[in-house]
């Protein structure tokens, strides 16, 4: 194994392509046509010499880059002195399951100080935007979108990518306005051929910054903020965005905000369950660095895994049996077990038919393969890395014969050998790609927030039901002011930071109407829009030139109000409470 590579990348490189393609995660980042890997690296110095190896380098921010590497050269590239650590991309999933007066917005927007978000840039990195809607236009009909980067379009006749990038097509405000002046849909989309076929991004943008349209009695939180939109994805690829595309989008937004001289709010309404959930991945560290560049705030939804049965944790004092129900027609399933490196366990796996196999000693790092009934199990025993103290045991279950793995009750037996803490954490993939009946028995709702909402410097947003003023049980839960049981020390860190309405949120759809949406995806833009209002009051109006970053988080926490049924604050469900913008203003 190469210790500069993360565990899942080591496993992917040691697994033949035809087997990787059967899994949900191992082949993400590999291009079978060009036989290249897209990789995320942390580096120092210069990477210019990689060009001589046929490696394409895209520089991001703060010592991060994306490399496109011929498959046979990954280990050689990792051995380059300037490369510190390497990860493969992961897929992120939208957190889908009208901003309410409960968020105290009218007291700050319909009376003094009459905040609208003017002068602030809100970046929506998502599935795109229905740019033709009135919700994203000024009173004169011009667009409020400063730039639209569609990563899924091929450069060429449609246009060129942004400076510093090689994928997608960038459309500026002038070109979007030209398109809006066209009366025919065909002519409009000939000029700006970007569509939101999903509708998620349009809804998110509308909640954060929809224009005040009197005839429809709808407006977003910051109706006069300007928008920067990134449609995430890659040409010729369907499905969910990858970490590399998100990191490109964040870098792009930061560069544009600095160029325009505007304070910036970045909204991220998606996440992934892969990782130690402790801030140690390159994506989490990247966002922490990004949040410290310029006058920036990053808001991330906590995800919808709170009640999805995708997580279980506990302490091993004697042999512990963790039962996992695998539903019918599951084509693949991976399981992560995270533990302290100082603990040693004997781990056995029992199939639905009662067959048992013991995993290799945890101290022996590397890849192993098991076969149980009609299921092949790829096992990777990880080690601590220069960026993380936690140890991962990764299992990927794929069909041995036929299209599905064995359904029924799988049991993971954990027996203590040497116990220092005795703690373990198990995670399944996001519920968005799992069979609904697949999940742990006796699942734990704690620490179910998705990555990257686990990054320390972002504002992590949970969801509550504003109709009943109660916590929404799907909302990913975090931790409060303590040392995390695995991974980095997070004493004093609370996640989520606060909650916003996330059930039945009215928002623009891609069909010309307004539809209620549910999920932390739609709670996050309420906070993003509110952050923009605070930054307008502070930076744009000259009341506080330093109202950005952690200071915005502190003000939003301070103004948060209680939620029914929550006795202590902060807590792992709603953090410091429910968003109350008016009480967050320091006036």
Coordinates of C-alpha atoms in Angstrom, one line a residue:
X1 CA 0.0 0.0 0.0
X2 CA 1.1 3.6 -0.7
X3 CA 0.7 5.6 2.5
X4 CA 0.3 8.9 0.6
X5 CA -3.0 7.5 -0.8
X6 CA -6.2 7.2 1.1
X7 CA -7.5 3.7 1.9
X8 CA -10.3 3.7 -0.7
X9 CA -7.9 4.8 -3.4
X10 CA -5.4 2.1 -2.5
X11 CA -8.2 -0.5 -2.7
X12 CA -9.5 0.9 -6.1
X13 CA -6.0 0.7 -7.6
X14 CA -5.6 -2.9 -6.4
X15 CA -9.0 -3.9 -7.8
X16 CA -9.5 -4.8 -11.5
X17 CA -11.7 -2.4 -13.4
X18 CA -14.4 -5.0 -14.2
X19 CA -14.8 -5.6 -10.4
X20 CA -14.6 -1.8 -9.6
X21 CA -17.5 -1.2 -12.0
X22 CA -19.7 -3.5 -9.9
X23 CA -19.2 -1.3 -6.8
X24 CA -20.9 2.0 -5.9
X25 CA -17.7 3.9 -5.2
X26 CA -14.5 2.4 -6.3
X27 CA -14.6 3.4 -10.0
X28 CA -15.6 7.0 -9.3
X29 CA -12.9 9.2 -10.7
X30 CA -11.7 6.7 -13.4
X31 CA -12.3 7.4 -17.1
X32 CA -12.3 4.1 -18.9
X33 CA -11.9 5.8 -22.3
X34 CA -8.8 7.7 -21.6
X35 CA -7.6 5.2 -18.9
X36 CA -6.9 8.1 -16.4
X37 CA -7.7 8.8 -12.8
X38 CA -9.0 12.2 -11.6
X39 CA -7.4 12.8 -8.2
X40 CA -7.4 15.4 -5.5
X41 CA -4.0 16.3 -4.0
X42 CA -2.6 18.4 -1.2
X43 CA 0.8 19.7 -2.3
X44 CA 3.5 22.3 -1.7
X45 CA 5.9 24.0 -4.0
X46 CA 5.4 23.5 -7.8
X47 CA 3.9 20.6 -9.7
X48 CA 5.2 21.8 -13.1
X49 CA 7.4 18.7 -13.6
X50 CA 4.3 16.5 -13.7
X51 CA 3.5 17.8 -17.2
X52 CA 6.5 15.7 -18.4
X53 CA 4.8 12.6 -17.2
X54 CA 1.6 13.4 -19.1
X55 CA -0.3 14.5 -16.0
X56 CA -2.8 17.4 -16.3
X57 CA -2.8 19.8 -13.3
X58 CA -5.6 22.1 -12.3
X59 CA -4.6 24.4 -9.5
X60 CA -7.3 25.3 -6.9
X61 CA -6.6 27.2 -3.7
X62 CA -4.5 26.9 -0.6
X63 CA -2.2 24.1 -1.9
X64 CA -4.9 21.9 -3.4
X65 CA -5.0 20.7 -7.0
X66 CA -6.9 18.2 -9.2
X67 CA -4.7 15.9 -11.3
X68 CA -5.7 13.8 -14.3
X69 CA -3.2 10.9 -14.1
X70 CA -2.7 7.9 -16.5
X71 CA -3.7 4.8 -14.6
X72 CA -0.3 3.3 -14.5
X73 CA 1.4 6.4 -13.0
X74 CA -0.6 7.0 -9.9
X75 CA 2.0 5.5 -7.5
X76 CA 4.8 7.4 -9.3
X77 CA 3.0 10.7 -9.1
X78 CA 2.3 10.1 -5.4
X79 CA 6.0 9.6 -4.8
X80 CA 6.7 13.1 -6.1
X81 CA 8.1 15.0 -3.1
X82 CA 5.7 18.0 -3.5
X83 CA 2.7 15.7 -3.3
X84 CA 1.6 15.4 0.4
X85 CA -1.6 13.4 0.2
X86 CA -3.9 12.0 -2.5
X87 CA -7.7 11.2 -2.5
X88 CA -10.1 10.0 -5.2
X89 CA -13.3 11.8 -5.9
X90 CA -16.6 10.8 -4.1
X91 CA -20.1 11.3 -5.3
X92 CA -22.2 13.8 -3.3
X93 CA -26.0 13.5 -3.0
X94 CA -28.6 16.2 -2.8
X95 CA -30.2 16.4 0.6
X96 CA -33.8 16.2 -0.5
X97 CA -36.5 14.7 1.7
X98 CA -41.4 29.3 1.9
X99 CA -39.1 30.6 4.5
X100 CA -41.2 31.1 7.5
X101 CA -41.8 34.0 9.8
X102 CA -40.3 31.8 12.5
X103 CA -36.9 32.7 11.1
X104 CA -37.6 36.4 12.1
X105 CA -36.9 37.6 8.5
X106 CA -39.7 40.2 8.3
X107 CA -38.4 42.2 11.2
X108 CA -35.2 42.8 9.3
X109 CA -36.5 43.0 5.8
X110 CA -39.9 44.7 5.9
X111 CA -38.9 47.3 8.5
X112 CA -35.7 49.0 9.5
X113 CA -33.0 48.2 8.4
X114 CA -34.9 46.9 5.2
X115 CA -32.3 44.4 4.2
X116 CA -32.4 42.9 0.7
X117 CA -28.9 41.4 0.1
X118 CA -27.9 44.1 -2.3
X119 CA -24.2 44.2 -2.9
X120 CA -23.6 40.6 -1.8
X121 CA -22.8 37.7 -4.1
X122 CA -24.5 34.3 -3.4
X123 CA -22.9 31.3 -5.2
X124 CA -25.2 28.4 -5.8
X125 CA -23.3 25.2 -6.6
X126 CA -25.9 22.7 -7.6
X127 CA -27.9 21.2 -10.5
X128 CA -28.1 24.5 -12.4
X129 CA -30.8 27.1 -12.7
X130 CA -33.9 27.9 -14.8
X131 CA -32.3 31.3 -15.6
X132 CA -35.3 32.5 -17.6
X133 CA -37.6 32.7 -14.6
X134 CA -38.6 36.1 -13.3
X135 CA -37.4 34.9 -9.9
X136 CA -33.8 35.6 -11.0
X137 CA -34.4 38.9 -12.8
X138 CA -34.4 42.6 -11.9
X139 CA -37.4 44.8 -12.3
X140 CA -36.3 45.8 -15.8
X141 CA -36.1 42.2 -16.9
X142 CA -32.3 41.8 -16.8
X143 CA -30.8 38.9 -15.0
X144 CA -29.4 39.0 -11.5
X145 CA -26.9 36.2 -12.4
X146 CA -23.4 37.6 -12.8
X147 CA -21.9 34.4 -14.1
X148 CA -23.2 30.9 -14.9
X149 CA -20.7 28.1 -15.3
X150 CA -22.2 24.9 -16.7
X151 CA -19.6 22.2 -16.1
X152 CA -21.6 19.6 -18.1
X153 CA -21.3 21.4 -21.4
X154 CA -18.5 20.7 -23.9
X155 CA -16.4 23.8 -24.7
X156 CA -16.7 24.7 -28.4
X157 CA -19.5 26.5 -30.2
X158 CA -21.4 27.2 -27.0
X159 CA -18.4 29.0 -25.5
X160 CA -15.3 28.5 -23.5
X161 CA -14.6 27.4 -19.9
X162 CA -13.7 30.0 -17.3
X163 CA -10.1 31.1 -17.1
X164 CA -8.0 28.6 -15.3
X165 CA -10.3 25.7 -16.0
X166 CA -10.7 23.3 -18.9
X167 CA -14.2 21.9 -18.5
X168 CA -17.6 23.3 -19.2
X169 CA -18.8 26.7 -20.6
X170 CA -19.0 30.1 -18.8
X171 CA -21.8 32.5 -19.6
X172 CA -21.6 36.1 -18.3
X173 CA -24.4 38.5 -17.4
X174 CA -24.4 40.2 -20.8
X175 CA -24.9 36.9 -22.7
X176 CA -27.6 35.8 -20.4
X177 CA -29.4 39.1 -20.9
X178 CA -29.1 38.7 -24.7
X179 CA -30.7 35.3 -24.3
X180 CA -33.5 36.7 -22.2
X181 CA -34.4 39.2 -24.8
X182 CA -35.1 36.4 -27.3
X183 CA -38.8 35.6 -27.6
X184 CA -38.4 32.0 -28.6
X185 CA -37.2 29.2 -26.4
X186 CA -35.0 27.8 -29.2
X187 CA -33.3 31.1 -29.8
X188 CA -32.8 31.6 -26.1
X189 CA -31.2 28.3 -25.5
X190 CA -29.1 28.6 -28.6
X191 CA -27.4 31.5 -26.8
X192 CA -27.2 30.0 -23.3
X193 CA -27.8 26.3 -23.7
X194 CA -27.8 25.5 -19.9
X195 CA -30.8 23.8 -18.4
X196 CA -31.6 22.6 -14.9
X197 CA -33.2 19.3 -15.7
X198 CA -33.3 18.3 -12.0
X199 CA -34.9 21.4 -10.4
X200 CA -32.9 21.1 -7.2
X201 CA -30.6 24.1 -8.0
X202 CA -33.5 26.3 -9.2
X203 CA -35.3 25.7 -5.9
X204 CA -32.2 26.3 -3.8
X205 CA -31.4 29.6 -5.7
X206 CA -35.0 30.7 -5.4
X207 CA -35.1 30.2 -1.6
X208 CA -31.8 32.0 -1.0
X209 CA -32.3 34.9 -3.5
X210 CA -35.5 34.8 -5.5
X211 CA -36.6 38.2 -6.7
X212 CA -39.6 39.9 -5.1
X213 CA -42.4 39.2 -7.6
X214 CA -45.5 41.0 -6.5
X215 CA -48.0 39.2 -8.8
X216 CA -46.9 35.9 -7.4
X217 CA -46.4 37.0 -3.8
X218 CA -43.1 35.1 -3.5
X219 CA -39.6 36.2 -2.8
X220 CA -36.4 34.6 -1.5
X221 CA -34.5 35.6 1.6
X222 CA -32.1 38.0 -0.2
X223 CA -34.1 39.2 -3.3
X224 CA -31.5 41.8 -4.4
X225 CA -28.4 39.7 -3.9
X226 CA -26.5 38.9 -7.1
X227 CA -26.1 35.3 -8.1
X228 CA -23.2 33.2 -9.3
X229 CA -24.3 29.8 -10.5
X230 CA -22.3 26.6 -11.1
X231 CA -24.1 23.7 -12.6
X232 CA -22.0 20.8 -11.2
X233 CA -21.1 17.7 -13.2
X234 CA -19.1 16.5 -16.1
X235 CA -19.8 16.1 -19.9
X236 CA -21.3 12.8 -20.8
X237 CA -21.8 11.8 -17.2
X238 CA -25.2 11.3 -15.5
X239 CA -25.9 11.2 -11.8
X240 CA -24.6 13.1 -8.8
X241 CA -21.7 15.6 -8.6
X242 CA -18.2 14.6 -7.4
X243 CA -15.9 16.2 -4.9
X244 CA -13.6 17.4 -7.7
X245 CA -16.4 19.3 -9.4
X246 CA -17.5 20.9 -6.2
X247 CA -13.9 22.0 -5.4
X248 CA -13.6 23.5 -8.8
X249 CA -16.9 25.4 -8.2
X250 CA -15.7 26.7 -4.8
X251 CA -12.4 27.9 -6.3
X252 CA -14.3 29.6 -9.2
X253 CA -16.7 31.4 -6.8
X254 CA -13.8 32.7 -4.7
X255 CA -11.9 34.0 -7.7
X256 CA -15.0 35.8 -9.1
X257 CA -15.9 37.3 -5.7
X258 CA -12.4 38.7 -5.4
X259 CA -12.5 40.0 -9.0
X260 CA -15.8 41.7 -8.4
X261 CA -14.8 43.0 -5.0
X262 CA -18.0 41.5 -3.4
X263 CA -18.6 39.7 -0.1
X264 CA -19.5 36.0 -0.9
X265 CA -21.9 33.4 0.4
X266 CA -21.4 29.9 -0.9
X267 CA -24.4 27.5 -0.6
X268 CA -23.7 23.7 -0.7
X269 CA -26.9 21.5 -0.4
X270 CA -25.5 18.0 -0.7
X271 CA -23.3 15.6 1.1
X272 CA -21.9 12.1 1.4
X273 CA -21.6 9.5 4.2
X274 CA -18.1 8.3 3.3
X275 CA -15.5 9.3 5.9
X276 CA -14.6 9.6 9.6
X277 CA -17.0 12.6 10.0
X278 CA -14.2 14.4 11.9
X279 CA -13.0 17.1 9.5
X280 CA -10.0 15.1 8.4
X281 CA -10.7 14.5 4.6
X282 CA -9.2 16.8 2.0
X283 CA -12.6 18.1 1.1
X284 CA -13.4 19.2 4.6
X285 CA -9.9 20.7 5.0
X286 CA -10.3 22.4 1.6
X287 CA -13.5 24.1 2.7
X288 CA -11.9 25.2 6.0
X289 CA -9.2 26.9 3.9
X290 CA -11.8 28.4 1.4
X291 CA -13.8 29.9 4.3
X292 CA -10.7 32.0 5.2
X293 CA -10.2 33.5 1.7
X294 CA -11.7 36.9 1.0
X295 CA -14.9 37.9 2.8
X296 CA -16.6 34.6 2.6
X297 CA -19.3 32.5 4.3
X298 CA -20.0 28.9 3.4
X299 CA -23.3 27.3 4.4
X300 CA -23.8 23.5 4.2
X301 CA -26.9 21.4 4.9
X302 CA -26.4 18.7 7.5
X303 CA -27.9 16.0 5.2
X304 CA -30.9 13.8 5.5
X305 CA -29.4 10.7 7.2
X306 CA -30.8 11.3 10.7
X307 CA -33.4 8.6 10.4
X308 CA -32.1 6.6 7.5
X309 CA -30.6 3.7 9.6
X310 CA -27.2 4.2 8.0
X311 CA -25.1 4.5 11.1
X312 CA -24.5 2.6 14.3
X313 CA -21.9 3.1 17.0
X314 CA -21.0 1.7 20.4
X315 CA -18.4 0.5 22.9
X316 CA -16.9 -3.0 22.8
X317 CA -16.6 -4.5 26.3
X318 CA -17.4 -8.0 25.2
X319 CA -18.3 -9.5 21.9
X320 CA -20.8 -7.2 20.1
X321 CA -23.1 -8.2 17.3
X322 CA -24.1 -5.5 14.8
X323 CA -27.0 -6.6 12.6
X324 CA -27.5 -5.2 9.1
X325 CA -30.6 -5.8 7.1
X326 CA -29.8 -5.9 3.4
X327 CA -32.9 -5.5 1.2
X328 CA -33.8 -7.4 -1.9
X329 CA -32.3 -6.3 -5.2
X330 CA -29.3 -4.5 -3.7
X331 CA -26.7 -4.5 -6.5
X332 CA -23.8 -3.5 -4.2
X333 CA -23.2 -2.1 -0.7
X334 CA -20.2 -0.8 1.2
X335 CA -19.6 -0.6 4.9
X336 CA -17.1 1.6 6.7
X337 CA -15.9 0.7 10.2
X338 CA -13.9 3.5 11.9
X339 CA -12.0 2.9 15.2
X340 CA -9.1 4.1 17.3
X341 CA -5.8 2.7 16.1
X342 CA -4.9 1.9 19.7
X343 CA -7.8 -0.6 19.9
X344 CA -7.5 -4.1 18.4
X345 CA -10.6 -6.2 17.6
X346 CA -11.3 -9.6 16.2
X347 CA -13.9 -9.1 13.6
X348 CA -16.1 -11.8 12.0
X349 CA -18.8 -11.5 9.3
X350 CA -21.8 -13.8 9.3
X351 CA -23.9 -14.1 6.2
X352 CA -27.7 -14.4 6.0
X353 CA -27.2 -18.2 5.6
X354 CA -25.2 -18.5 8.8
X355 CA -21.8 -18.8 7.3
X356 CA -19.0 -17.0 9.2
X357 CA -15.6 -15.7 8.1
X358 CA -13.0 -13.9 10.1
X359 CA -11.4 -10.8 8.8
X360 CA -7.6 -10.6 8.9
X361 CA -6.0 -9.1 11.9
X362 CA -6.7 -5.4 11.9
X363 CA -3.0 -4.6 12.4
X364 CA -2.3 -6.1 8.9
X365 CA -3.0 -3.3 6.5
X366 CA -3.9 -4.0 2.9
X367 CA -6.5 -5.6 0.6
X368 CA -8.3 -8.9 1.2
X369 CA -11.1 -10.7 -0.6
X370 CA -13.8 -12.9 1.0
X371 CA -16.5 -15.0 -0.7
X372 CA -19.7 -15.7 1.2
X373 CA -22.6 -17.4 -0.5
X374 CA -23.3 -15.4 -3.7
X375 CA -21.4 -12.3 -2.5
X376 CA -17.8 -11.2 -3.0
X377 CA -16.5 -8.9 -0.3
X378 CA -13.5 -6.6 -0.9
X379 CA -11.9 -5.8 2.4
X380 CA -9.4 -3.0 3.0
X381 CA -7.6 -2.7 6.3
X382 CA -6.4 0.9 6.5
X383 CA -3.9 2.7 8.7
X384 CA -3.8 6.2 10.2
X385 CA -2.6 8.8 7.7
X386 CA -0.6 12.1 8.0
X387 CA -4.1 13.8 8.1
X388 CA -6.1 11.5 10.2
X389 CA -5.6 9.4 13.4
X390 CA -8.6 7.2 12.9
X391 CA -8.3 3.7 11.4
X392 CA -10.7 2.5 8.7
X393 CA -11.9 -1.0 7.9
X394 CA -13.7 -0.9 4.5
X395 CA -15.9 -3.6 3.1
X396 CA -17.4 -3.5 -0.4
X397 CA -20.0 -6.2 -1.1
X398 CA -20.7 -7.0 -4.8
X399 CA -22.4 -9.9 -6.5
X400 CA -20.4 -13.1 -7.1
X401 CA -23.1 -14.6 -9.3
X402 CA -26.2 -12.8 -10.6
X403 CA -27.0 -9.1 -10.4
X404 CA -27.6 -8.9 -6.6
X405 CA -25.8 -9.5 -3.3
X406 CA -27.4 -11.8 -0.7
X407 CA -30.3 -10.2 1.0
X408 CA -31.3 -10.8 4.6
X409 CA -29.5 -10.3 7.9
X410 CA -25.8 -9.8 7.8
X411 CA -24.0 -9.7 11.2
X412 CA -20.7 -8.0 12.1
X413 CA -19.2 -9.6 15.2
X414 CA -16.7 -7.4 17.0
X415 CA -14.7 -9.0 19.8
X416 CA -12.2 -7.0 21.9
X417 CA -8.6 -8.1 21.8
X418 CA -6.9 -5.0 23.2
X419 CA -9.2 -2.2 24.4
X420 CA -8.2 1.4 25.1
X421 CA -11.4 3.2 24.2
X422 CA -13.4 0.3 22.8
X423 CA -15.3 2.6 20.5
X424 CA -16.4 1.9 16.9
X425 CA -18.4 3.7 14.3
X426 CA -20.1 2.1 11.3
X427 CA -21.5 3.9 8.2
X428 CA -23.4 2.8 5.1
X429 CA -23.6 4.8 1.9
X430 CA -26.1 7.6 1.6
X431 CA -29.8 6.7 1.7
X432 CA -30.1 8.2 -1.8
X433 CA -28.4 5.1 -3.3
X434 CA -29.6 2.4 -0.8
X435 CA -32.6 0.2 -1.0
X436 CA -35.1 1.6 1.4
X437 CA -35.2 -1.6 3.4
X438 CA -31.4 -1.7 3.8
X439 CA -30.1 -0.4 7.1
X440 CA -28.8 -1.2 10.6
X441 CA -30.9 -2.6 13.3
X442 CA -30.6 -0.5 16.5
X443 CA -29.2 2.3 14.3
X444 CA -27.8 5.5 16.0
X445 CA -29.1 8.9 14.8
X446 CA -26.1 10.7 16.4
X447 CA -23.2 11.8 14.2
X448 CA -25.3 11.3 11.0
X449 CA -24.5 14.7 9.5
X450 CA -23.0 14.3 6.0
X451 CA -19.6 15.4 4.8
X452 CA -18.7 18.2 4.1
X453 CA -21.1 19.7 6.7
X454 CA -18.5 18.3 9.2
X455 CA -15.9 21.0 8.2
X456 CA -15.2 23.2 11.1
X457 CA -15.3 26.6 9.4
X458 CA -18.6 26.2 7.5
X459 CA -22.0 27.0 8.9
X460 CA -23.7 23.7 9.3
X461 CA -27.5 23.9 8.9
X462 CA -30.0 21.4 10.3
X463 CA -33.7 21.3 9.6
X464 CA -36.8 21.8 11.7
X465 CA -40.5 21.6 10.8
X466 CA -41.8 25.2 11.1
X467 CA -45.4 24.1 11.1
X468 CA -45.0 22.4 14.5
X469 CA -41.8 24.2 15.5
X470 CA -40.1 20.8 16.1
X471 CA -36.8 19.1 15.0
X472 CA -37.2 17.3 11.7
X473 CA -36.0 13.7 12.4
X474 CA -34.5 13.2 9.0
X475 CA -32.0 16.1 9.6
X476 CA -28.4 14.9 10.1
X477 CA -27.3 15.1 13.8
X478 CA -23.9 16.0 15.0
X479 CA -22.0 16.5 18.2
X480 CA -21.7 19.1 21.0
X481 CA -18.6 20.7 22.6
X482 CA -16.6 17.5 23.2
X483 CA -13.7 15.5 21.9
X484 CA -14.8 13.4 19.0
X485 CA -14.4 9.7 19.8
X486 CA -12.4 9.1 16.6
X487 CA -10.4 11.4 14.5
X488 CA -9.3 14.9 15.2
X489 CA -10.0 16.8 18.5
X490 CA -13.0 19.0 18.1
X491 CA -13.4 20.2 21.7
X492 CA -15.6 23.3 21.6
X493 CA -17.0 22.4 18.2
X494 CA -20.8 22.1 17.8
X495 CA -22.5 20.7 14.7
X496 CA -25.0 21.6 13.4
X497 CA -24.6 25.3 14.2
X498 CA -28.3 26.1 14.0
X499 CA -31.4 24.9 12.2
X500 CA -33.8 26.5 9.7
X501 CA -37.1 25.5 8.2
X502 CA -36.7 22.4 6.1
X503 CA -40.2 20.9 5.6
X504 CA -42.6 22.0 2.9
X505 CA -40.5 25.0 1.8
X506 CA -42.2 26.7 -1.1
X507 CA -39.7 27.4 -3.9
X508 CA -39.5 27.9 -7.7
X509 CA -39.6 24.8 -9.8
X510 CA -38.5 24.2 -13.4
X511 CA -42.0 24.2 -14.8
X512 CA -42.8 27.8 -14.1
X513 CA -44.6 27.3 -10.8
X514 CA -43.8 27.0 -7.1
X515 CA -43.6 23.6 -5.3
X516 CA -43.0 22.7 -1.6
X517 CA -39.6 21.0 -1.0
X518 CA -38.4 19.1 2.0
X519 CA -34.8 18.4 3.2
X520 CA -31.8 20.2 4.6
X521 CA -31.0 21.1 1.0
X522 CA -33.7 23.7 1.4
X523 CA -32.9 24.8 5.0
X524 CA -29.3 25.7 4.0
X525 CA -30.2 28.4 1.5
X526 CA -32.5 30.1 4.1
X527 CA -29.3 30.5 6.2
X528 CA -27.2 31.4 3.1
X529 CA -29.7 34.2 2.3
X530 CA -29.7 35.3 5.9
X531 CA -25.9 35.4 6.0
X532 CA -26.0 37.7 2.9
X533 CA -28.4 40.0 4.7
X534 CA -26.0 40.3 7.6
X535 CA -23.1 40.9 5.3
X536 CA -25.1 43.6 3.5
X537 CA -25.8 45.3 6.9
X538 CA -22.2 45.0 8.0
X539 CA -19.9 45.3 4.9
X540 CA -22.0 46.9 2.2
X541 CA -23.7 49.5 4.4
X542 CA -20.5 50.2 6.4
X543 CA -21.7 49.1 9.8
X544 CA -19.0 46.4 10.3
X545 CA -16.4 45.8 7.6
X546 CA -15.4 42.5 9.3
X547 CA -18.8 40.8 9.3
X548 CA -17.9 37.6 7.4
X549 CA -16.5 34.2 8.2
X550 CA -16.7 32.9 11.7
X551 CA -18.2 36.3 12.9
X552 CA -21.3 35.7 10.8
X553 CA -21.6 32.2 12.4
X554 CA -21.2 33.7 15.9
X555 CA -24.0 36.3 15.2
X556 CA -26.4 33.6 13.8
X557 CA -25.7 31.3 16.8
X558 CA -26.3 34.2 19.2
X559 CA -29.6 35.1 17.7
X560 CA -31.0 31.6 17.4
X561 CA -34.2 30.9 19.3
X562 CA -35.4 27.8 21.1
X563 CA -37.2 25.0 19.3
X564 CA -40.1 23.1 20.9
X565 CA -39.0 19.9 22.6
X566 CA -35.4 20.8 22.9
X567 CA -34.3 21.3 26.5
X568 CA -30.6 22.1 26.2
X569 CA -28.6 24.2 23.9
X570 CA -26.4 23.7 22.0
X571 CA -27.5 20.2 21.1
X572 CA -26.7 17.7 18.3
X573 CA -30.1 18.2 16.6
X574 CA -30.5 21.9 16.1
X575 CA -27.2 23.3 17.4
X576 CA -27.8 26.6 19.1
X577 CA -31.4 26.7 18.0
X578 CA -33.6 27.9 15.2
X579 CA -32.5 30.8 12.9
X580 CA -33.8 34.2 14.0
X581 CA -32.2 36.8 11.7
X582 CA -33.6 39.9 13.5
X583 CA -32.1 38.8 16.8
X584 CA -28.8 38.0 15.1
X585 CA -28.3 41.7 14.0
X586 CA -26.1 43.4 16.5
X587 CA -28.4 46.4 16.8

